[in-house]
GROMACS .gro file of C-alpha atoms in nm:
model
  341
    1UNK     CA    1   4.477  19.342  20.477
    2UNK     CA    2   4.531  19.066  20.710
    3UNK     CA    3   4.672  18.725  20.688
    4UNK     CA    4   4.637  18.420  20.902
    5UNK     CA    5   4.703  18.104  20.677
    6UNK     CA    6   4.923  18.024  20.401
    7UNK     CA    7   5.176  18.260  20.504
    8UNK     CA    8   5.473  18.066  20.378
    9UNK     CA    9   5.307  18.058  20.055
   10UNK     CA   10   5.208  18.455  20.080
   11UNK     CA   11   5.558  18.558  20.154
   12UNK     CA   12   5.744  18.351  19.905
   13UNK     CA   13   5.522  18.449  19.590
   14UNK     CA   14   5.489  18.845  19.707
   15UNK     CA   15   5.781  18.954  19.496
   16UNK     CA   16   5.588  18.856  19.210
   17UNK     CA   17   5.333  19.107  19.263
   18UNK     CA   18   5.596  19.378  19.400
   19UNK     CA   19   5.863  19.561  19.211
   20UNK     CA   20   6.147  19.427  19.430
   21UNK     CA   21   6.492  19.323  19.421
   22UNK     CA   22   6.555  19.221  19.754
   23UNK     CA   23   6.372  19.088  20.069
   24UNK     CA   24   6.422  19.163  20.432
   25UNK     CA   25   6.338  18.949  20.731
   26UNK     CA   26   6.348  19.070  21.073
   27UNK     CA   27   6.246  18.834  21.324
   28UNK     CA   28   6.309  18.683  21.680
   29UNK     CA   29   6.347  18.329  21.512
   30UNK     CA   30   6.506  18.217  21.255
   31UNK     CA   31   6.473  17.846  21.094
   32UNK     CA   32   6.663  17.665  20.869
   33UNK     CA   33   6.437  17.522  20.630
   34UNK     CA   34   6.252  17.880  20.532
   35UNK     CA   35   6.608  17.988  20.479
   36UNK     CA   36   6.661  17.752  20.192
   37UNK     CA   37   6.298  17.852  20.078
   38UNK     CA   38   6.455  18.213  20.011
   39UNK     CA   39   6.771  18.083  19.838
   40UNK     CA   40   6.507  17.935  19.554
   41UNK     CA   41   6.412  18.295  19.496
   42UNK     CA   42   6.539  18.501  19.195
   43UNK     CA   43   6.594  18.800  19.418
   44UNK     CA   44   6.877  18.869  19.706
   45UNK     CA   45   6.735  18.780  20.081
   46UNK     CA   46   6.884  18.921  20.379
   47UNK     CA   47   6.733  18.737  20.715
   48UNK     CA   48   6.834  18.940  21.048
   49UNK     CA   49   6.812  18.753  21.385
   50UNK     CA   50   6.716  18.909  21.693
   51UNK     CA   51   6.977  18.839  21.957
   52UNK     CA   52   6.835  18.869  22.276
   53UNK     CA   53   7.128  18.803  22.448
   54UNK     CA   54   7.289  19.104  22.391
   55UNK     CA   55   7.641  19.031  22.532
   56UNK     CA   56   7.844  18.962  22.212
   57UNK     CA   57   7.586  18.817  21.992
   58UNK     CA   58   7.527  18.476  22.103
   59UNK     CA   59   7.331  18.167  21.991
   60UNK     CA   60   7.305  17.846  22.116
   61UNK     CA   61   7.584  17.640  21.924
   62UNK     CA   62   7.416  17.381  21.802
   63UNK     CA   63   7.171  17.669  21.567
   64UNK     CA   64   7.490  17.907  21.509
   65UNK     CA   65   7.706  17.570  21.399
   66UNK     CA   66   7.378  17.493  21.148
   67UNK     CA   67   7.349  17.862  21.035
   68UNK     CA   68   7.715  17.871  20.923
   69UNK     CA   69   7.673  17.553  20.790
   70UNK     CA   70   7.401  17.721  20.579
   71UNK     CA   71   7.533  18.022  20.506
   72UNK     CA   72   7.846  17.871  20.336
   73UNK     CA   73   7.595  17.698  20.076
   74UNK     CA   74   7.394  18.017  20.047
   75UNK     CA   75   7.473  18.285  19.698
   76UNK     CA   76   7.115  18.431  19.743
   77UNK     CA   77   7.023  18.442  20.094
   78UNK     CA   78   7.258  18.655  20.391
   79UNK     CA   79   7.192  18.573  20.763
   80UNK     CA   80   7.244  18.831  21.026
   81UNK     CA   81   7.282  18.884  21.392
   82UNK     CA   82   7.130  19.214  21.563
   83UNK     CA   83   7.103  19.303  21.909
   84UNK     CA   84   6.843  19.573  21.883
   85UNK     CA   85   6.510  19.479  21.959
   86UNK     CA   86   6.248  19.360  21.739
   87UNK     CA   87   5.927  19.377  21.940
   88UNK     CA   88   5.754  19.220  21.609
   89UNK     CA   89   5.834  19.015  21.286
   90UNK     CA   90   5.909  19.259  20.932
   91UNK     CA   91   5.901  19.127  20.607
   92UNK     CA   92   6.010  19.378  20.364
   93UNK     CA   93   6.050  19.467  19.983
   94UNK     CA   94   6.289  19.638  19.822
   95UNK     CA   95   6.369  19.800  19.450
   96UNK     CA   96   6.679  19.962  19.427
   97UNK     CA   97   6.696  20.060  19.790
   98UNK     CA   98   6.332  20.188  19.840
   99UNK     CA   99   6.049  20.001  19.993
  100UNK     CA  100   5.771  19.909  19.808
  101UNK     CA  101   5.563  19.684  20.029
  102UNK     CA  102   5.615  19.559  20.357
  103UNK     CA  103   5.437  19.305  20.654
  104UNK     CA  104   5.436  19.301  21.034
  105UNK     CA  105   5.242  19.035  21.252
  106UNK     CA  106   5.342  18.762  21.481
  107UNK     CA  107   5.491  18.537  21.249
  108UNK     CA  108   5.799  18.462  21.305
  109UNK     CA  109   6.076  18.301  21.027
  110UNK     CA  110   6.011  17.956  21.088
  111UNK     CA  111   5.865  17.644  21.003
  112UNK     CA  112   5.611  17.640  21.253
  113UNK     CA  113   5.573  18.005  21.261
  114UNK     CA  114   5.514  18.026  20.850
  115UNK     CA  115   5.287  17.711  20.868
  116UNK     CA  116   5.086  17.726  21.182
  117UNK     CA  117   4.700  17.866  21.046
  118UNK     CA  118   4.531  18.106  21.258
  119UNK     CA  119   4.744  18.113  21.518
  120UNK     CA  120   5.004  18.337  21.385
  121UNK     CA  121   4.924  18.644  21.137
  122UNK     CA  122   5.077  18.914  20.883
  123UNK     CA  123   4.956  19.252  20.825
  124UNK     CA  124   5.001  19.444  20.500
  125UNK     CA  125   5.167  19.804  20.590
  126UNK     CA  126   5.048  20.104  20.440
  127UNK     CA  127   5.293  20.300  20.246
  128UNK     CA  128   5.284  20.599  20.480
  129UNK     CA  129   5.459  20.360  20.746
  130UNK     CA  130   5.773  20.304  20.497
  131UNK     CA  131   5.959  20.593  20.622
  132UNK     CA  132   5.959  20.519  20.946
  133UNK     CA  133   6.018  20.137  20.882
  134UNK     CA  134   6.326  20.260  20.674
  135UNK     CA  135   6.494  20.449  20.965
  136UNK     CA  136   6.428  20.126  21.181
  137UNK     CA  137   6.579  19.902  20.940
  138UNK     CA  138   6.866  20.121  20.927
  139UNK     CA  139   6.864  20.118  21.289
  140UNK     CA  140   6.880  19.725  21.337
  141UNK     CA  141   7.118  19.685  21.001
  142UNK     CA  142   7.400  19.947  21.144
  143UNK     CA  143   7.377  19.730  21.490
  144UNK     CA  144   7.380  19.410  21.306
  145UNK     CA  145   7.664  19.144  21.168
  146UNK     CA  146   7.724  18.886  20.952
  147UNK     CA  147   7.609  18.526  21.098
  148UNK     CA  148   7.950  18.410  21.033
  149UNK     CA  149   8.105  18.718  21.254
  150UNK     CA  150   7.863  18.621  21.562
  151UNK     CA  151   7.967  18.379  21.848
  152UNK     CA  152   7.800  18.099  21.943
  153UNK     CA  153   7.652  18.047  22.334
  154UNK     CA  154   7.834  17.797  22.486
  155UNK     CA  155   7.562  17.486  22.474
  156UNK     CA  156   7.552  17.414  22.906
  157UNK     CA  157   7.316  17.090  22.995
  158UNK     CA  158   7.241  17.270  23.282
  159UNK     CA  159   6.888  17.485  23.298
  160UNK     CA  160   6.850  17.773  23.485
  161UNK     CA  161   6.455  17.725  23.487
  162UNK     CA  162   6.440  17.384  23.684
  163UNK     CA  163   6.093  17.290  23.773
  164UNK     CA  164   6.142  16.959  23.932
  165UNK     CA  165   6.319  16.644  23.995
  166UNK     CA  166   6.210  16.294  23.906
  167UNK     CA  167   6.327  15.984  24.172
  168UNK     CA  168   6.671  15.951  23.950
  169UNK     CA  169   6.738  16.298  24.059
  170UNK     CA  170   6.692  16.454  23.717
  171UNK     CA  171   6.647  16.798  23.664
  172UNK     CA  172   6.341  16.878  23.480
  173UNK     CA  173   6.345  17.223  23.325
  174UNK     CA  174   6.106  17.453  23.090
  175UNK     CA  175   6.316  17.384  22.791
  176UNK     CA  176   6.434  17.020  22.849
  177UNK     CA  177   6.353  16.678  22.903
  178UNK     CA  178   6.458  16.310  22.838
  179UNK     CA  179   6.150  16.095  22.653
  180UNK     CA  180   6.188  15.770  22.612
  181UNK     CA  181   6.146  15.553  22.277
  182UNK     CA  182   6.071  15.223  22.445
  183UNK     CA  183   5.733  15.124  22.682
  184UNK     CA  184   5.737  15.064  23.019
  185UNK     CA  185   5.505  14.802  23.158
  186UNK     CA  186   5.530  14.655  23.465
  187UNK     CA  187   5.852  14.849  23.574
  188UNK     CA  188   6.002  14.662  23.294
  189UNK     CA  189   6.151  14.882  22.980
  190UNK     CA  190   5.999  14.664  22.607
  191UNK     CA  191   5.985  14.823  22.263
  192UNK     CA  192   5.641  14.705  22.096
  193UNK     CA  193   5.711  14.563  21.719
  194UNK     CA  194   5.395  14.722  21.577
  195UNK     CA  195   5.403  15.084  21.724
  196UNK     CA  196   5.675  15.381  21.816
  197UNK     CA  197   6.047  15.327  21.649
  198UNK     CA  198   5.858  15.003  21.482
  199UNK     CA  199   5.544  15.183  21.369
  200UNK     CA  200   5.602  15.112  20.958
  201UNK     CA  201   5.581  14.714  21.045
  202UNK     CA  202   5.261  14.725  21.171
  203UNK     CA  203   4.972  14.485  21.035
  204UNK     CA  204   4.874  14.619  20.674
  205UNK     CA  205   4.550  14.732  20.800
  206UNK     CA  206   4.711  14.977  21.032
  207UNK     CA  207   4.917  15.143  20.812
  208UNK     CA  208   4.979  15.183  20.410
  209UNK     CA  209   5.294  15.334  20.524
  210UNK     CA  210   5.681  15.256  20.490
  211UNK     CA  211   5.815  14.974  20.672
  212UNK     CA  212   6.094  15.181  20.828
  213UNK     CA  213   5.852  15.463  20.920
  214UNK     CA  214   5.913  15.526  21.320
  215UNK     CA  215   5.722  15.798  21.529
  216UNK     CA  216   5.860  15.920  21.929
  217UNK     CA  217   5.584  15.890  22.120
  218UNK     CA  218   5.525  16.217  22.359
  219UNK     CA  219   5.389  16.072  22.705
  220UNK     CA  220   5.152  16.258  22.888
  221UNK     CA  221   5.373  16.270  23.184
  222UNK     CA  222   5.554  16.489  22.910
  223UNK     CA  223   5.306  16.725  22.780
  224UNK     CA  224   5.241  16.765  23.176
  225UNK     CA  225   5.568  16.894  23.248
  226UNK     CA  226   5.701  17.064  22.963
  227UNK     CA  227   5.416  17.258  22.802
  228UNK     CA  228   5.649  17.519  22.636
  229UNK     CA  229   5.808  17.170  22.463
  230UNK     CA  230   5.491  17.023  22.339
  231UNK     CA  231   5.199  17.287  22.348
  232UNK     CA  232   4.859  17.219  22.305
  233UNK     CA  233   4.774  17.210  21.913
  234UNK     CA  234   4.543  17.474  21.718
  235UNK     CA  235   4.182  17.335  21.700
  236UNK     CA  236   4.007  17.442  21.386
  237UNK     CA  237   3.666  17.544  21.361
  238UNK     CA  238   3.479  17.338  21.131
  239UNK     CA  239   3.384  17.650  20.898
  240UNK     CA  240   3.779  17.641  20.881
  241UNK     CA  241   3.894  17.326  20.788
  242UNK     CA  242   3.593  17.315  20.581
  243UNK     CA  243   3.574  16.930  20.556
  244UNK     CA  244   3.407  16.823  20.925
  245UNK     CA  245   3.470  16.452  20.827
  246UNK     CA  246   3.913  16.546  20.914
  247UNK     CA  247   4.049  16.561  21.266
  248UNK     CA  248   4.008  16.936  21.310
  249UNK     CA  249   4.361  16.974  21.422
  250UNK     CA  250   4.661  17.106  21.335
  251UNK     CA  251   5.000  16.944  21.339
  252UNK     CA  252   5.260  17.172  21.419
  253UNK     CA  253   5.570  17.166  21.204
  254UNK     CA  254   5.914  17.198  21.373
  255UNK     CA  255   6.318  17.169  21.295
  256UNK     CA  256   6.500  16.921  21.472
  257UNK     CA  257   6.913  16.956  21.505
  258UNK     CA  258   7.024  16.639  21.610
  259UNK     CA  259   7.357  16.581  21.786
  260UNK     CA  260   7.536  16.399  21.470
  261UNK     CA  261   7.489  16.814  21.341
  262UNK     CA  262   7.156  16.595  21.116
  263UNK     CA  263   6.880  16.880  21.032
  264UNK     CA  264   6.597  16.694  21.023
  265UNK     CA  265   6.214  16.861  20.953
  266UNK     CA  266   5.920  16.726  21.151
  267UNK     CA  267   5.571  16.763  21.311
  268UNK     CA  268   5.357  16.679  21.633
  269UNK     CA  269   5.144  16.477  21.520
  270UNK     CA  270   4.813  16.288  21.650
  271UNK     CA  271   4.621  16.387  21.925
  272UNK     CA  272   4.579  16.268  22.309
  273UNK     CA  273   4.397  16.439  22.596
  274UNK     CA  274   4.182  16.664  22.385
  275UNK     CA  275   4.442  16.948  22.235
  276UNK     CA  276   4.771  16.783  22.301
  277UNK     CA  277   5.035  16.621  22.050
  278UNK     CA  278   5.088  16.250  22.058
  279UNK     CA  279   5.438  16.186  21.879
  280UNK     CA  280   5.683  16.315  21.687
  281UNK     CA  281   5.740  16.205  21.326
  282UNK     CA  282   5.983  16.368  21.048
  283UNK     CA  283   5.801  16.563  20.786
  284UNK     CA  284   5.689  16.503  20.499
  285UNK     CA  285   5.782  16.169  20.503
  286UNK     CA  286   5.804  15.957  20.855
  287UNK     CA  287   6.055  15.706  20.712
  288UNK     CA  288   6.304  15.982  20.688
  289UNK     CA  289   6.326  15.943  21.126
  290UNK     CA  290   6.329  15.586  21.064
  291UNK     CA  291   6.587  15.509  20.820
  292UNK     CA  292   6.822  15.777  21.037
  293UNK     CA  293   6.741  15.598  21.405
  294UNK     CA  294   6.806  15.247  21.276
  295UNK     CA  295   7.137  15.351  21.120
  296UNK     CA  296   7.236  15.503  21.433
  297UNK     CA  297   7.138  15.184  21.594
  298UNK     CA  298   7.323  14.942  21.332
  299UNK     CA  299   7.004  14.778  21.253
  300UNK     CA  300   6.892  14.705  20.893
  301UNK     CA  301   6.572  14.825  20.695
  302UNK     CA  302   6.320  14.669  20.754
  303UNK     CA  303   6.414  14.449  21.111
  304UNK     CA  304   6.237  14.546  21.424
  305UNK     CA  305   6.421  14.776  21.655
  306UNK     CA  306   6.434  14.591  21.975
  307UNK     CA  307   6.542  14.621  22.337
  308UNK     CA  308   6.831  14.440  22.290
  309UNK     CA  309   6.933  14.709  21.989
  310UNK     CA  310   6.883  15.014  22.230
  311UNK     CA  311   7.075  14.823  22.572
  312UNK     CA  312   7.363  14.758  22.300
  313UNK     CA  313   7.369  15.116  22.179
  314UNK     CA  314   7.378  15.226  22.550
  315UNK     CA  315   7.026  15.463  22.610
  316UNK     CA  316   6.661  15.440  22.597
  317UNK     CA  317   6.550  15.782  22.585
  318UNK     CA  318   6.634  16.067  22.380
  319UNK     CA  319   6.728  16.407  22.530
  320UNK     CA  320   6.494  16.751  22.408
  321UNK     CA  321   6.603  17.123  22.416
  322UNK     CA  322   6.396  17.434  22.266
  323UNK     CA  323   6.677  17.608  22.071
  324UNK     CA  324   6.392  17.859  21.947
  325UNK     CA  325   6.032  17.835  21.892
  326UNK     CA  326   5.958  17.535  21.686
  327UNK     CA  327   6.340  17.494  21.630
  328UNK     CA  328   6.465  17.143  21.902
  329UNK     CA  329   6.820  16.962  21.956
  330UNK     CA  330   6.746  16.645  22.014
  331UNK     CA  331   7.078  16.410  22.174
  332UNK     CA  332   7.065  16.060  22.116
  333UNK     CA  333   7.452  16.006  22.153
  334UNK     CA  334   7.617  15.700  22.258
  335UNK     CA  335   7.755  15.921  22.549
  336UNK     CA  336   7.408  16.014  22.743
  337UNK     CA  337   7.447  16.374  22.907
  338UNK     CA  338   7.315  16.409  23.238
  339UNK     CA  339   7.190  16.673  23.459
  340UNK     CA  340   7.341  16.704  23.796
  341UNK     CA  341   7.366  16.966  24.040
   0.00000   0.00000   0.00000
């Protein structure tokens, strides 16, 4: 059988249909919020990364720091590092050593990979498959180590994949950019009080929200250079989403690491040009990004978030990297970073 929605839901309830005792997860990504899905469960989890850089087991620093983090908190759930190659994602149940049911697909251990409809599937593995899956596992367990054994890559703020340069001579690169959280009108840099950071104190008939709810608007000049940042969204058919009266869209969910070491969850949300995202709010709740950006800023709950409040705190733009599909560091230190030959 295959599966192409719901899979977070699928994979967390399967052991209740299974004889198991322990689940396996091999995959290419590896986020931290279905990581503390599997430490709910009543059986042991073991999560193995693929490292495809192969040279001492590396991940960026800013994920390894979070996974350690993690892993210290963790009694149910064990995170490894492999270096051999997993060409596709495994789930896989185990009793008492043997498996008794297994997946394979596209889906990788994330968020946005366990929550993204259609565009990602599982496939149920018949049992005639287990032997060969078992010597595999064995294969990618003896080459594997404990999360907490692993070295972290080095974070650089230099890309190797530049694409361009802007008229500030910034380097513009596949998996970064710099997007601003203020308007610019006129040459001149103004934060609206109704809309971005300042969404939540719009006019009640714009919004039954919070009043400290904030989005980060993606620009189109953004979705235009960094399309592996902010990729065009799944469209649903309307036999699909089953209600043609919604936006037949879907709103990918993704991790954000910020630099303070905040995990943060959060989707791309809204729609411009057709297929595209239009900002980013935290998930399930957009006052969580709110609350967090005004503290940063020193300015209370409630108060608009002005221009003066971003000159004082010293930027106007917050800087993006792609850790790992779906999984972003986003730097909005006091200290901005910037990209220089």
């Amino acid at each position: 059988m295959l599966f192409y929605k719901d899979l977070d839901k699928i994979v967390l309830n399967q052991h209740k249909k299974t004889p198991s005792d322990e689940l396996i997860v091999l995959s290419d990504s590896v986020g931290i919020e279905p990581l503390r899905w599997l430490e709910e469960l009543p059986i042991q989890s073991t999560v193995i990364l693929y490292c495809k850089d192969t040279l001492g087991t590396r991940v960026p620093e800013m994920l390894h720091n979070t996974y350690l983090a993690e892993q210290e908190k963790f009694k149910n759930v064990r995170l490894m590092y492999s270096d051999v190659p997993v060409a596709s994602q495994h789930y896989i149940w185990r009793d008492h050593g043997n498996i008794t049911y297994a997946f394979a697909g596209s889906a990788n251990f994330t968020l946005k990979g366990m929550t993204s409809p259609l565009k990602e599937t599982l496939a149920e593995l018949t049992s005639d498959a287990f032997p060969v899956l078992s010597e595999h596992l064995k294969l990618v367990m003896g080459n594997g180590m404990s999360c907490t054994e692993g070295k972290a890559k080095k974070f650089s703020f230099y890309s190797t994949n530049i694409v361009s340069r802007d008229d500030n001579n910034i380097l513009y690169a596949e998996d970064f950019c710099k997007t601003p959280v203020c308007e610019v009108k006129e040459q001149h840099l103004y934060m609206s009080d109704d809309s971005g950071l300042n969404m939540g104190l719009a006019s009640s008939g714009k919004t039954n929200g919070h009043k400290d709810d904030a989005c980060i608007p993606i620009r189109l000049e953004n979705i235009l250079r960094y399309p592996n940042l902010f990729p065009a969204k799944i469209m649903y058919p309307e036999s699909f989403a089953g209600d043609v009266s919604k936006n037949l869209s879907h709103d990918d969910n993704i991790e954000i690491i910020w630099d303070d070491g905040t995990y943060m969850t959060a989707a791309l949300e809204g729609i411009q040009s057709g297929v595209f995202p239009k900002q980013i709010v935290s998930s399930p709740d957009k006052v969580v990004l709110g609350k967090y950006l005004r503290n940063r800023l020193g300015v209370p709950s409630g108060v608009a978030i002005s221009m003066i409040d971003l000159l004082k705190y010293g930027r106007t733009n917050i800087d993006i990297w792609l850790l790992a599909e779906g999984i972003y560091f986003f730097d909005f230190s006091q200290k901005e970073r910037i990209l220089r030959t």
